[in-house]
XYZ file of C-alpha atoms in Angstrom:
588
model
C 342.172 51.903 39.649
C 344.286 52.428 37.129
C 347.441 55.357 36.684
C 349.387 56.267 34.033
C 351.594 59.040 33.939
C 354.485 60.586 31.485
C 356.609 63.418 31.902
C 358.590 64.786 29.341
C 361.659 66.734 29.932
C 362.389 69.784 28.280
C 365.790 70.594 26.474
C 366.647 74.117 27.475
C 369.926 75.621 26.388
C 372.493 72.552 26.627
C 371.126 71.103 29.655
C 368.385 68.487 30.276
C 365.617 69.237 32.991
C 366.448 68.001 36.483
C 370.162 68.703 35.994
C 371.061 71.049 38.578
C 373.946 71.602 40.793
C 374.366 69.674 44.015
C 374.729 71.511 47.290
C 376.814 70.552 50.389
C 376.073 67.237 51.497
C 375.603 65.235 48.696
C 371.874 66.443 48.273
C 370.971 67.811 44.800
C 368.751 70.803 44.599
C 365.739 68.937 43.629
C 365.867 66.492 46.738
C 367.650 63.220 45.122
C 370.511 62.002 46.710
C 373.332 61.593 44.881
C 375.469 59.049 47.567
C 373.602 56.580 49.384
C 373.156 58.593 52.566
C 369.806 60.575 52.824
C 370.061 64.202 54.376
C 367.875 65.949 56.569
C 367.529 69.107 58.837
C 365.360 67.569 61.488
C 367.473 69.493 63.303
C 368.206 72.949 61.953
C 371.347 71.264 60.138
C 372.391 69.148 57.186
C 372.922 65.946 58.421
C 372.505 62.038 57.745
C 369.137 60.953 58.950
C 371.072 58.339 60.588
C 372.832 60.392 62.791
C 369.330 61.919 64.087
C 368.658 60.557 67.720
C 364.560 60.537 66.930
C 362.373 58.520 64.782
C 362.262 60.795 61.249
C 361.183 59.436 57.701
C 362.450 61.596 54.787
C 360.271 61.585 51.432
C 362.619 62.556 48.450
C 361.129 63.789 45.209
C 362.624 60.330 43.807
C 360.226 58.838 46.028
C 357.194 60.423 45.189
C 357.493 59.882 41.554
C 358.154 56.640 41.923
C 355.040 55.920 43.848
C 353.457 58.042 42.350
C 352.024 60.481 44.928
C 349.317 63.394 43.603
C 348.092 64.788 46.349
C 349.515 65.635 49.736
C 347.179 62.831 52.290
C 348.683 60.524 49.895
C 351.682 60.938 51.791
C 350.146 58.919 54.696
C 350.569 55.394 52.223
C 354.340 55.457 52.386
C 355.299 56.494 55.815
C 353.924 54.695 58.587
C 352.789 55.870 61.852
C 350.698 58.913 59.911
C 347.448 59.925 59.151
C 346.501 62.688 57.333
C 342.588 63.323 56.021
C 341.022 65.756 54.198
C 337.190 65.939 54.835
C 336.959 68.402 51.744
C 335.029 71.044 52.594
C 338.324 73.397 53.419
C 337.643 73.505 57.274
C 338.599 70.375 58.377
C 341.848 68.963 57.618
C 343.119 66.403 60.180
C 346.828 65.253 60.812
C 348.148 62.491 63.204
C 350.910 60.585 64.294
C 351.605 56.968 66.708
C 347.591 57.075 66.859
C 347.384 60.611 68.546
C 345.178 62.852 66.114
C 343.556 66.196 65.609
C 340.067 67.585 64.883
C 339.592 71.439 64.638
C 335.871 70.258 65.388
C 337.736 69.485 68.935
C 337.838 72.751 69.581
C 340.961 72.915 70.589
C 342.979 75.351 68.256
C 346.400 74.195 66.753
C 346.827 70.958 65.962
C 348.968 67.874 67.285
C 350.939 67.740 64.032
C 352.496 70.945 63.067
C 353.143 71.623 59.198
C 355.722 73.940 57.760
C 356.206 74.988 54.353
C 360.009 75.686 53.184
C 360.749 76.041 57.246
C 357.903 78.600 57.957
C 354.666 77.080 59.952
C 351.830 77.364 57.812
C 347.991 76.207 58.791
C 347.231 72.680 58.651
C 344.717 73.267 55.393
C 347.125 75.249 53.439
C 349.712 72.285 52.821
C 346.373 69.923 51.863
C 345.440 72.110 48.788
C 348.254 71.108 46.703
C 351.480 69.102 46.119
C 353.773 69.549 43.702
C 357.328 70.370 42.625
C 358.919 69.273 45.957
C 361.863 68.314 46.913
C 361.791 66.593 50.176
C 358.992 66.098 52.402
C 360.440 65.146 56.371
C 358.252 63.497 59.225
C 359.445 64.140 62.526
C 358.049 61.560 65.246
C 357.528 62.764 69.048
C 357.465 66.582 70.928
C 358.666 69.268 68.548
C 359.241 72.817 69.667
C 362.768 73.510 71.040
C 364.194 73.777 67.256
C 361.799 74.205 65.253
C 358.452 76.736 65.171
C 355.802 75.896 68.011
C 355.108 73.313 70.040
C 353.761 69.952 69.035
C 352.688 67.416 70.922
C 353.305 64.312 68.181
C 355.805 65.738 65.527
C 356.050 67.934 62.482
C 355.680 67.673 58.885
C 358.091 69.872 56.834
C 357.758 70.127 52.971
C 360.280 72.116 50.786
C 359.826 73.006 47.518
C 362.714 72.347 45.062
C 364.859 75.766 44.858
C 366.013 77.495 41.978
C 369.361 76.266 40.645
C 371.261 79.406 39.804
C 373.895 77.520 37.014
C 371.754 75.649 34.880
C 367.759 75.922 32.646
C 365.792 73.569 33.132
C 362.121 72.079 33.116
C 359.703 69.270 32.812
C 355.735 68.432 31.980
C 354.483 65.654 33.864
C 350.999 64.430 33.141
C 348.996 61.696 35.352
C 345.641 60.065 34.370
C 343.057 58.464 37.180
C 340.681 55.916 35.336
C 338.677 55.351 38.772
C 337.484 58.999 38.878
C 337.786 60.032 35.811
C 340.667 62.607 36.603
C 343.587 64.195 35.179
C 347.141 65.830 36.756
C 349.457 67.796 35.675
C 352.726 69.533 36.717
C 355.422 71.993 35.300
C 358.206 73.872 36.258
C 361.022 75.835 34.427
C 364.219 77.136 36.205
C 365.917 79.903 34.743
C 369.659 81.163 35.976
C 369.007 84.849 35.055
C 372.778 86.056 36.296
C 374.516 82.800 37.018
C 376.081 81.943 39.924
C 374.024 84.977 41.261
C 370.204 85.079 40.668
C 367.886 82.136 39.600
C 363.839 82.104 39.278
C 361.828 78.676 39.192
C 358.187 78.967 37.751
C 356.356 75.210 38.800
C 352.227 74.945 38.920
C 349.856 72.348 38.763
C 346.419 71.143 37.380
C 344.087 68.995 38.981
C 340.555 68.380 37.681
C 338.725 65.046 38.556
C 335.553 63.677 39.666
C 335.849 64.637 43.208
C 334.522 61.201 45.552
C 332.218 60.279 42.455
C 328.984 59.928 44.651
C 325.827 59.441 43.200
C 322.450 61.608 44.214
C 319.455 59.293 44.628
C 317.568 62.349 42.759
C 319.373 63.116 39.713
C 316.207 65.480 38.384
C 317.077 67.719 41.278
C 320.921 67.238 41.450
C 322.214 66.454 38.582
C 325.344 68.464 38.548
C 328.684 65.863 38.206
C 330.717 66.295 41.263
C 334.344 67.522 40.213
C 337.401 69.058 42.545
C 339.398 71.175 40.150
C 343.059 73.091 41.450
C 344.628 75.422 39.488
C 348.305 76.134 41.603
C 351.242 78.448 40.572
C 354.466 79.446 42.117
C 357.362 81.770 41.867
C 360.881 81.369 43.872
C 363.410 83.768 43.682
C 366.787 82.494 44.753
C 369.468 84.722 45.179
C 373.313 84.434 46.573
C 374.534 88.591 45.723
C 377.913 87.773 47.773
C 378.990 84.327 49.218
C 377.793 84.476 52.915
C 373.917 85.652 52.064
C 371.458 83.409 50.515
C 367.794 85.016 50.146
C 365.138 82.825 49.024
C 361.665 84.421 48.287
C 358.580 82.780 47.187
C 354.997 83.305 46.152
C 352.036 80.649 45.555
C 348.880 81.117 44.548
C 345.611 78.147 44.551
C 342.376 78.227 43.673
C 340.480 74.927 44.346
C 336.482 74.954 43.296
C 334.513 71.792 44.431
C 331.547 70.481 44.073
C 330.515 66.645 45.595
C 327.433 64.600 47.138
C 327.892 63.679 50.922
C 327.792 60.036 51.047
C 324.590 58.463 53.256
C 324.163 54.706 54.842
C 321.152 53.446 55.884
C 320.879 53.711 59.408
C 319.208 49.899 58.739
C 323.000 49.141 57.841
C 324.561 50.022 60.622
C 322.322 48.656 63.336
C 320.815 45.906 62.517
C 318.026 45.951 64.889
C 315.994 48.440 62.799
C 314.242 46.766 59.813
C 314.706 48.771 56.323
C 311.097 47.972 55.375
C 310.035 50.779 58.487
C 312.877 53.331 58.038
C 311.840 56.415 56.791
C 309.181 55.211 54.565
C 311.456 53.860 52.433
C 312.659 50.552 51.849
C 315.763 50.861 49.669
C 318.927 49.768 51.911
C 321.962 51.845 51.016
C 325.111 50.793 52.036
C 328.825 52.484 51.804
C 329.897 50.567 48.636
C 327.116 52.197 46.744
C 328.470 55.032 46.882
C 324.994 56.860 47.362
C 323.361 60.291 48.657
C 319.946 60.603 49.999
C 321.105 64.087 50.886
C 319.133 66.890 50.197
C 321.562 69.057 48.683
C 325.603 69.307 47.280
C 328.488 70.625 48.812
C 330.172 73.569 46.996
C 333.175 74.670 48.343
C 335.807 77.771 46.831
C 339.575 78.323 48.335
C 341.239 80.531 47.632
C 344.960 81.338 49.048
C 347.849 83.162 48.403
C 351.330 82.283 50.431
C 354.519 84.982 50.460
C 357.551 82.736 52.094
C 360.979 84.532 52.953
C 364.238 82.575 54.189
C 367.378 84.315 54.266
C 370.227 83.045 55.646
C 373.539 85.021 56.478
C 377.031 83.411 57.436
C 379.205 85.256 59.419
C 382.198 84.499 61.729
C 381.049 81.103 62.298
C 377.583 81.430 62.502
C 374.643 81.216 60.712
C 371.890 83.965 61.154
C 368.389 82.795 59.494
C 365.019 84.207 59.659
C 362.117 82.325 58.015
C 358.737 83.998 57.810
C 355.707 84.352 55.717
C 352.235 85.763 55.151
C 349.074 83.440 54.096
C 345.392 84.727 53.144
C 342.674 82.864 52.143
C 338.911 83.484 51.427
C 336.985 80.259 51.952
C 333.242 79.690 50.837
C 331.538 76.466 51.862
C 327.677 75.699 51.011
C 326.577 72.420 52.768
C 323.287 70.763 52.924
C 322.393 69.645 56.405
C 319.181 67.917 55.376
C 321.514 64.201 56.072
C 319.014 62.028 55.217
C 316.618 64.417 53.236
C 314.428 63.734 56.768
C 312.752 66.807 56.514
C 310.829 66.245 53.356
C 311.183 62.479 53.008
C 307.780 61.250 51.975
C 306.110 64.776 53.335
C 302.437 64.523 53.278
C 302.652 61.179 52.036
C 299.796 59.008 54.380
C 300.912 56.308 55.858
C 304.569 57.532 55.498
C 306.808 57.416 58.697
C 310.460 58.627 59.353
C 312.910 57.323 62.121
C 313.155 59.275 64.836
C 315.169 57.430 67.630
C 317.926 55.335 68.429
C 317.128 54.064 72.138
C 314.650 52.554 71.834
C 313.845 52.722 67.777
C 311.154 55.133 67.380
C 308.758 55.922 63.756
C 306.940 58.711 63.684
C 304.319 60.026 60.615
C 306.236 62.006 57.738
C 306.912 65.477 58.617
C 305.474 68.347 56.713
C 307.721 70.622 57.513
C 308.660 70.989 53.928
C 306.836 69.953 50.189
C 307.897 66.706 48.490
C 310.800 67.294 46.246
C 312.107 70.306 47.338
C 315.679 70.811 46.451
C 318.018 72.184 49.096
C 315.537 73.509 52.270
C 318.097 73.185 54.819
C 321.824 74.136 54.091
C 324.444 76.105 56.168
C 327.225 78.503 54.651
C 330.220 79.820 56.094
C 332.386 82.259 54.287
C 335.416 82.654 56.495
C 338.323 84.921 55.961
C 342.131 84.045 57.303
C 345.408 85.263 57.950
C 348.213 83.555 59.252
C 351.465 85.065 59.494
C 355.274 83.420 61.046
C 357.895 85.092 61.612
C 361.545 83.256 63.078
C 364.549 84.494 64.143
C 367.483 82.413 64.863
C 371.279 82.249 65.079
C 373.156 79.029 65.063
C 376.642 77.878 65.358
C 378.733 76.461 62.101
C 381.596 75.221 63.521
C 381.758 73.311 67.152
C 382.739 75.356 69.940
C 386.111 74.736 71.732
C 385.362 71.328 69.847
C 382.336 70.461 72.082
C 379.429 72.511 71.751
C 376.387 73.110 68.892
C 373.646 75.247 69.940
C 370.771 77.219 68.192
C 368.542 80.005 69.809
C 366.005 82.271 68.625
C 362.555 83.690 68.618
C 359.271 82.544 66.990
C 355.601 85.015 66.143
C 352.494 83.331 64.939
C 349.714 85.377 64.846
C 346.795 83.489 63.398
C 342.983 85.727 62.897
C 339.890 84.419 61.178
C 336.507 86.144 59.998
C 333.900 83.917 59.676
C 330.256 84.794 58.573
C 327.816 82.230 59.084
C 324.352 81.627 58.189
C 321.404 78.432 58.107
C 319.097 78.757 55.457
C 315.394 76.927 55.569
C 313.265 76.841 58.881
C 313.786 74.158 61.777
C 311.433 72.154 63.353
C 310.268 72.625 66.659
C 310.535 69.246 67.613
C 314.100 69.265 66.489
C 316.018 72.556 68.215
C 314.874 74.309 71.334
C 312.290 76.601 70.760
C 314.529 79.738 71.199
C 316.024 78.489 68.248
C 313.404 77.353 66.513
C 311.772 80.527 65.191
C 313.333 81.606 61.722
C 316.650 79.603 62.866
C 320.111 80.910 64.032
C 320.209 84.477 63.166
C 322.512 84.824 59.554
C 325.583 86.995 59.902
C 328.968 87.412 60.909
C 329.786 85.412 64.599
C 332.634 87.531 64.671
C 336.281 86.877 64.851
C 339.118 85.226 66.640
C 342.811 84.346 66.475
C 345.687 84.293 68.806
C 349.411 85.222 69.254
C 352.155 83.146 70.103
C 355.318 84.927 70.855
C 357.957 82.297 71.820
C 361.834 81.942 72.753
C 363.798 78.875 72.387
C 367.502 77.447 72.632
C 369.491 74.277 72.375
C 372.254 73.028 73.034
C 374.234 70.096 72.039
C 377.551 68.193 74.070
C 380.138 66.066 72.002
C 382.046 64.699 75.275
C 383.139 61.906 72.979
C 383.414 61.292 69.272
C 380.534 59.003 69.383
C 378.678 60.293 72.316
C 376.224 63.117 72.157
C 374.150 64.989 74.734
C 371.376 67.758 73.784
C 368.767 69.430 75.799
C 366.380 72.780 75.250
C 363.460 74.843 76.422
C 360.844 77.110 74.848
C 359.163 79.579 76.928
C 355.718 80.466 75.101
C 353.503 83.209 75.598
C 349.801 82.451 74.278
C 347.340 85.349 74.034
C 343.946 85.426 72.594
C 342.884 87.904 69.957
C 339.133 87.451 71.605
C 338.831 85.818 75.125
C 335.391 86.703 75.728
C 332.262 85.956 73.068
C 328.705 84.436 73.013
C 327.389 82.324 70.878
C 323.879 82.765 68.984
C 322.118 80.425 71.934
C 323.720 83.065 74.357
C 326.491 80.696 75.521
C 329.393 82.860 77.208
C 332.927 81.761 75.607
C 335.652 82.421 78.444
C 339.555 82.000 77.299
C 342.295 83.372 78.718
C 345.795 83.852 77.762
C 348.708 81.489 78.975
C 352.166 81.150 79.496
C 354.228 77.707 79.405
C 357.771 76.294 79.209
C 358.429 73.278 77.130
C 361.861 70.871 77.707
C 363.357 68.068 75.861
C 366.584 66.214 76.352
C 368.348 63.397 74.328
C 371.159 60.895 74.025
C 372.912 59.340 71.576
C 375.643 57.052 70.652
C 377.241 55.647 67.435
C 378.804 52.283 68.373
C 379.733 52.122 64.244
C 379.003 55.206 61.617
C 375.907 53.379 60.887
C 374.471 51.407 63.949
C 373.557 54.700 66.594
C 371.491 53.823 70.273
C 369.322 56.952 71.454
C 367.164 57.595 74.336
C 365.350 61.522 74.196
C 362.122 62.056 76.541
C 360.116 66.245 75.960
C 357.187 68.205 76.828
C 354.437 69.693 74.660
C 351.672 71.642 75.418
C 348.586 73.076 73.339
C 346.375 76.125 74.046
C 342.650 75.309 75.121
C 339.445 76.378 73.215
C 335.714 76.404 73.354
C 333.470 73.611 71.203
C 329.934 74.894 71.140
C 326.631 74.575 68.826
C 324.634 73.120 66.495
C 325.798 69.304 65.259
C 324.314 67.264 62.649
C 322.829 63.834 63.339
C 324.903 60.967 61.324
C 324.152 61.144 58.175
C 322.669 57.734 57.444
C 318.986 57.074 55.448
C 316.652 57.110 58.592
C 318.527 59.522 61.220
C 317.399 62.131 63.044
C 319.209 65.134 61.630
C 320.235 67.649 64.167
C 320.645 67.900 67.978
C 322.014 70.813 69.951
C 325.860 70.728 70.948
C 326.868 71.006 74.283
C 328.921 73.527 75.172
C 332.279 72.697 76.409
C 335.535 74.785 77.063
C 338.539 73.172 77.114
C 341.621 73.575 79.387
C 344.881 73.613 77.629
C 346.618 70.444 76.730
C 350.366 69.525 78.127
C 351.884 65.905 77.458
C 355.164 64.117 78.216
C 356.981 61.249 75.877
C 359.701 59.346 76.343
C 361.122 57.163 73.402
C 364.198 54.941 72.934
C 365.666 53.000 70.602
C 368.712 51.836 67.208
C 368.760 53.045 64.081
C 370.931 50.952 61.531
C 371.930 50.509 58.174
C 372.531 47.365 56.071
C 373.735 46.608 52.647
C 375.950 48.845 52.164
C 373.173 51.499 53.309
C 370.397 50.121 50.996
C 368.175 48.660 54.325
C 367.781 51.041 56.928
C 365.935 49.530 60.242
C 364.712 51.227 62.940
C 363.432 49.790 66.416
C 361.510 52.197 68.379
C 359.907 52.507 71.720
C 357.585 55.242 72.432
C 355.685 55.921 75.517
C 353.203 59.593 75.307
């Protein structure tokens, strides 16, 4: 694969993009570092990340020009310890951390990893649309929840956008070109100080347009659409600082992503190598994962569209800082998929002799089905048009200077309320020997399932002891209160859905100690907990040349998730702060 990017700066006034004023901390407003210590709020405050008693990685924007980084999964290749995957139809976006992941297919509904965009939770699939302009990205390793939005079971992923700079104009235009997919990026931004000192707006946005995952359709004449992912992105911040203890940062984005790919197939011959390719499914090409085929009957289209409001304001009075963080997210999601995996259901139809796989245990052939006509494009497809809102809101209050020369603490309250619309419908007719036969005539019913959601209203405190200059001792709680926008619901096979609302404390505790500014020991141990959910349905077979294509679900309803960790370990830095080195043991 090849890369090659540019970015031109823009000469504004008398100042050069990227010049802007540095804050407190020696952290410039567009995340680079302008001493050798990197700054973080992990926890609710500036501070070095060495000084954090928990395992956190900070991505400056430095870094991720330097390596590079487009999209946001991309994230994953320079911090270990993550994993972050976007399956690209805009339902499932999964995020994990020390090998402990999420699926939303799970059924359980928020995820182990929580996200938050400029300090307000957002949902996972909202922060995998686009990246750019940032200024820091921070991973946070182990429980979250006592400081920062709701409870998390393996850590929290913060990105913040790069703020306006109320002194100085600025810009850029950066441009990057992907050879292996034929793709092209490119990123803008211009800050404008419109009453210095005072009032600044920042106007950044991106375009993406490539070839999507470049997958070929083993039947051109009926597919022969390219497959492309295109993003069109823009945002507005509005920084403003009217008198010198109130900062009020507003923002808007708005992204439109349009799709349109092939769903990769293997032969099932491939993957077990029992079953001979000569007998599967009448055919006797073998298609493997580097060929970067699809037998599938069909393309996936998929349309996103979302539109983010963020609010921070922070006011500083005797001492202490009051913040509240909140914003409002909509989106309107469309996603056509073909659920024909292995085009089984006309494959050879009517052809004699013909013969399709049928089973695994033992391997079973059966003649062709002629449930549809040779060559028919697209008999079998599903589409969901769902509708969300997600909305946080936080209020907090924080100390600025240590009590009696002791004591930090920070307490507040936290709203999510999270609702989703989906209509769903299954086009084409199933087989009888396929679904039960309640099912089977004319397929699930096409129409709204209905809606659901929940709200989380939470409170939370912590509180920090300096006995000693180099000792440190924190501990906090969150009480949560979980209720569900729908706890009762049947599905269209009649299946009763059952969830009921909860209430749960979370805890965690730490210790740290600096035995030299940069060598620190720490020991912290916390609680998490998750709200339980239903997983119910239809599911497709694998999707390899020679499956069987569909089986019924079972239903399952799942009980609500708690979890304990304990980690210890030494952060350090060498070089005069060039190597940092963490050792870490974590037990979940």
């Amino acid at each position: 694969m090849l890369k090659v990017s540019a970015k031109l700066a823009l000469a504004l006034g008398t100042c050069l993009a990227g010049g802007f004023a540095p804050p407190v901390l020696g952290q410039t407003a567009d995340g680079v570092n302008s001493s050798a210590d990197i700054i973080v709020n992990a926890r609710r405050k500036e501070e070095r990340l060495q000084d954090v008693p928990k395992t956190v990685n900070a991505v400056t924007a430095s870094d991720l020009a330097k390596n590079n980084i487009q999209n946001f999964n991309e994230i994953a290749s320079i911090v270990p310890g993550i994993t972050l995957e976007d399956s690209g139809n805009g339902l499932v976006q999964n995020g994990g951390m020390r090998g402990a992941s999420f699926d939303i297919d799970s059924g359980l509904p928020s995820p182990t990893v929580q996200f938050y965009l400029n300090d307000a939770n957002v949902a996972p699939d909202w922060v995998f649309q686009s990246l750019y302009d940032i200024g820091q990205v921070e991973v946070l390793y182990g429980p979250q929840g006592t400081l920062r939005g709701r409870s998390a079971p393996s850590g929290s992923i913060t990105i913040t956008t790069k703020l306006p700079d109320l002194y100085k104009w600025g810009g850029y235009v950066a441009g990057t070109f992907v050879s292996a997919v034929n793709g092209a990026k490119e990123d803008y931004a211009l800050n404008a100080p419109l009453i210095p000192g005072k009032l600044a707006v920042r106007i950044a946005g991106t375009v993406n347009d490539n070839r999507n995952n470049n997958i070929r359709n083993v039947n051109p004449t009926l597919y022969p659409a390219t497959p492309y992912d295109r993003t069109r992105s823009e945002r507005v911040s509005v920084r403003a600082e009217p008198i010198d203890s109130l900062e009020i940062n507003l923002e808007y984005q708005r992204t439109r992503n349009h799709e349109l790919d092939n769903l990769q197939t293997e032969s099932i011959c491939a993957i077990d190598s029992s079953i001979a390719c000569d007998a599967e499914a009448g055919n006797s090409q073998r298609i493997t994962a580097s060929d970067r085929q699809s037998t599938v009957n069909g393309q996936r289209v998929v349309s996103n569209d979302t539109d983010i409001w963020n609010a921070r304001v922070d006011w500083h009075i005797l001492d202490q800082k009051i913040s509240y963080v909140g914003q409002y997210a909509l989106s309107h999601l469309s996603d056509e998929e073909p659920e024909d995996g292995a085009n089984w259901f006309n494959d050879q139809a009517g052809v004699p002799g013909s013969t399709v796989y049928i089973g695994l245990t033992p391997p079973t052939f059966a003649p062709g089905p002629p449930f549809f006509a040779a060559g028919t494009a697209n008999p079998y497809d599903k589409i969901a048009v769902v509708r969300s809102q997600y909305q946080s809101h936080e209020a907090r209050i924080a100390n600025e200077t240590r009590i009696a020369g002791l004591f930090d603490y920070v307490a507040g309250f936290n709203t999510v309320d999270a609702r989703t619309n989906t209509s769903y419908s299954l086009g084409g007719n199933f087989p009888t020997s396929v679904l039960a036969s309640s099912l089977a005539t004319g397929g699930l019913p096409v129409g709204p399932l209905g809606r659901s959601g929940n709200i989380e209203i939470s409170y939370f405190g912590n509180v920090t002891v300096h006995p000693t200059p180099k000792l440190e001792i924190s501990a906090g709680a969150r009480h949560i209160l979980d209720k569900i926008l729908v706890p009762s619901a049947t599905n269209p096979s009649g299946v009763a859905v059952q969830l009921p609302n909860v209430t749960h404390t979370i805890w965690t505790a730490s210790a740290s100690y600096h035995f030299t500014p940069d060598v620190m020991a720490y020991v912290n141990a916390g609680s998490a907990f998750r709200q339980g959910g239903a997983n119910l349905g239809l599911q497709d077979g694998p999707e390899g040349y020679g499956a069987e294509p569909l089986s019924i679900e079972k239903y399952a309803q799942i009980s609500p998730e708690t979890s304990t960790s304990y980690e210890v370990g030494v952060k350090t830095q060498l070089l005069d702060r060039k190597l940092t080195l963490n050792l870490d043991y974590y037990h979940q």
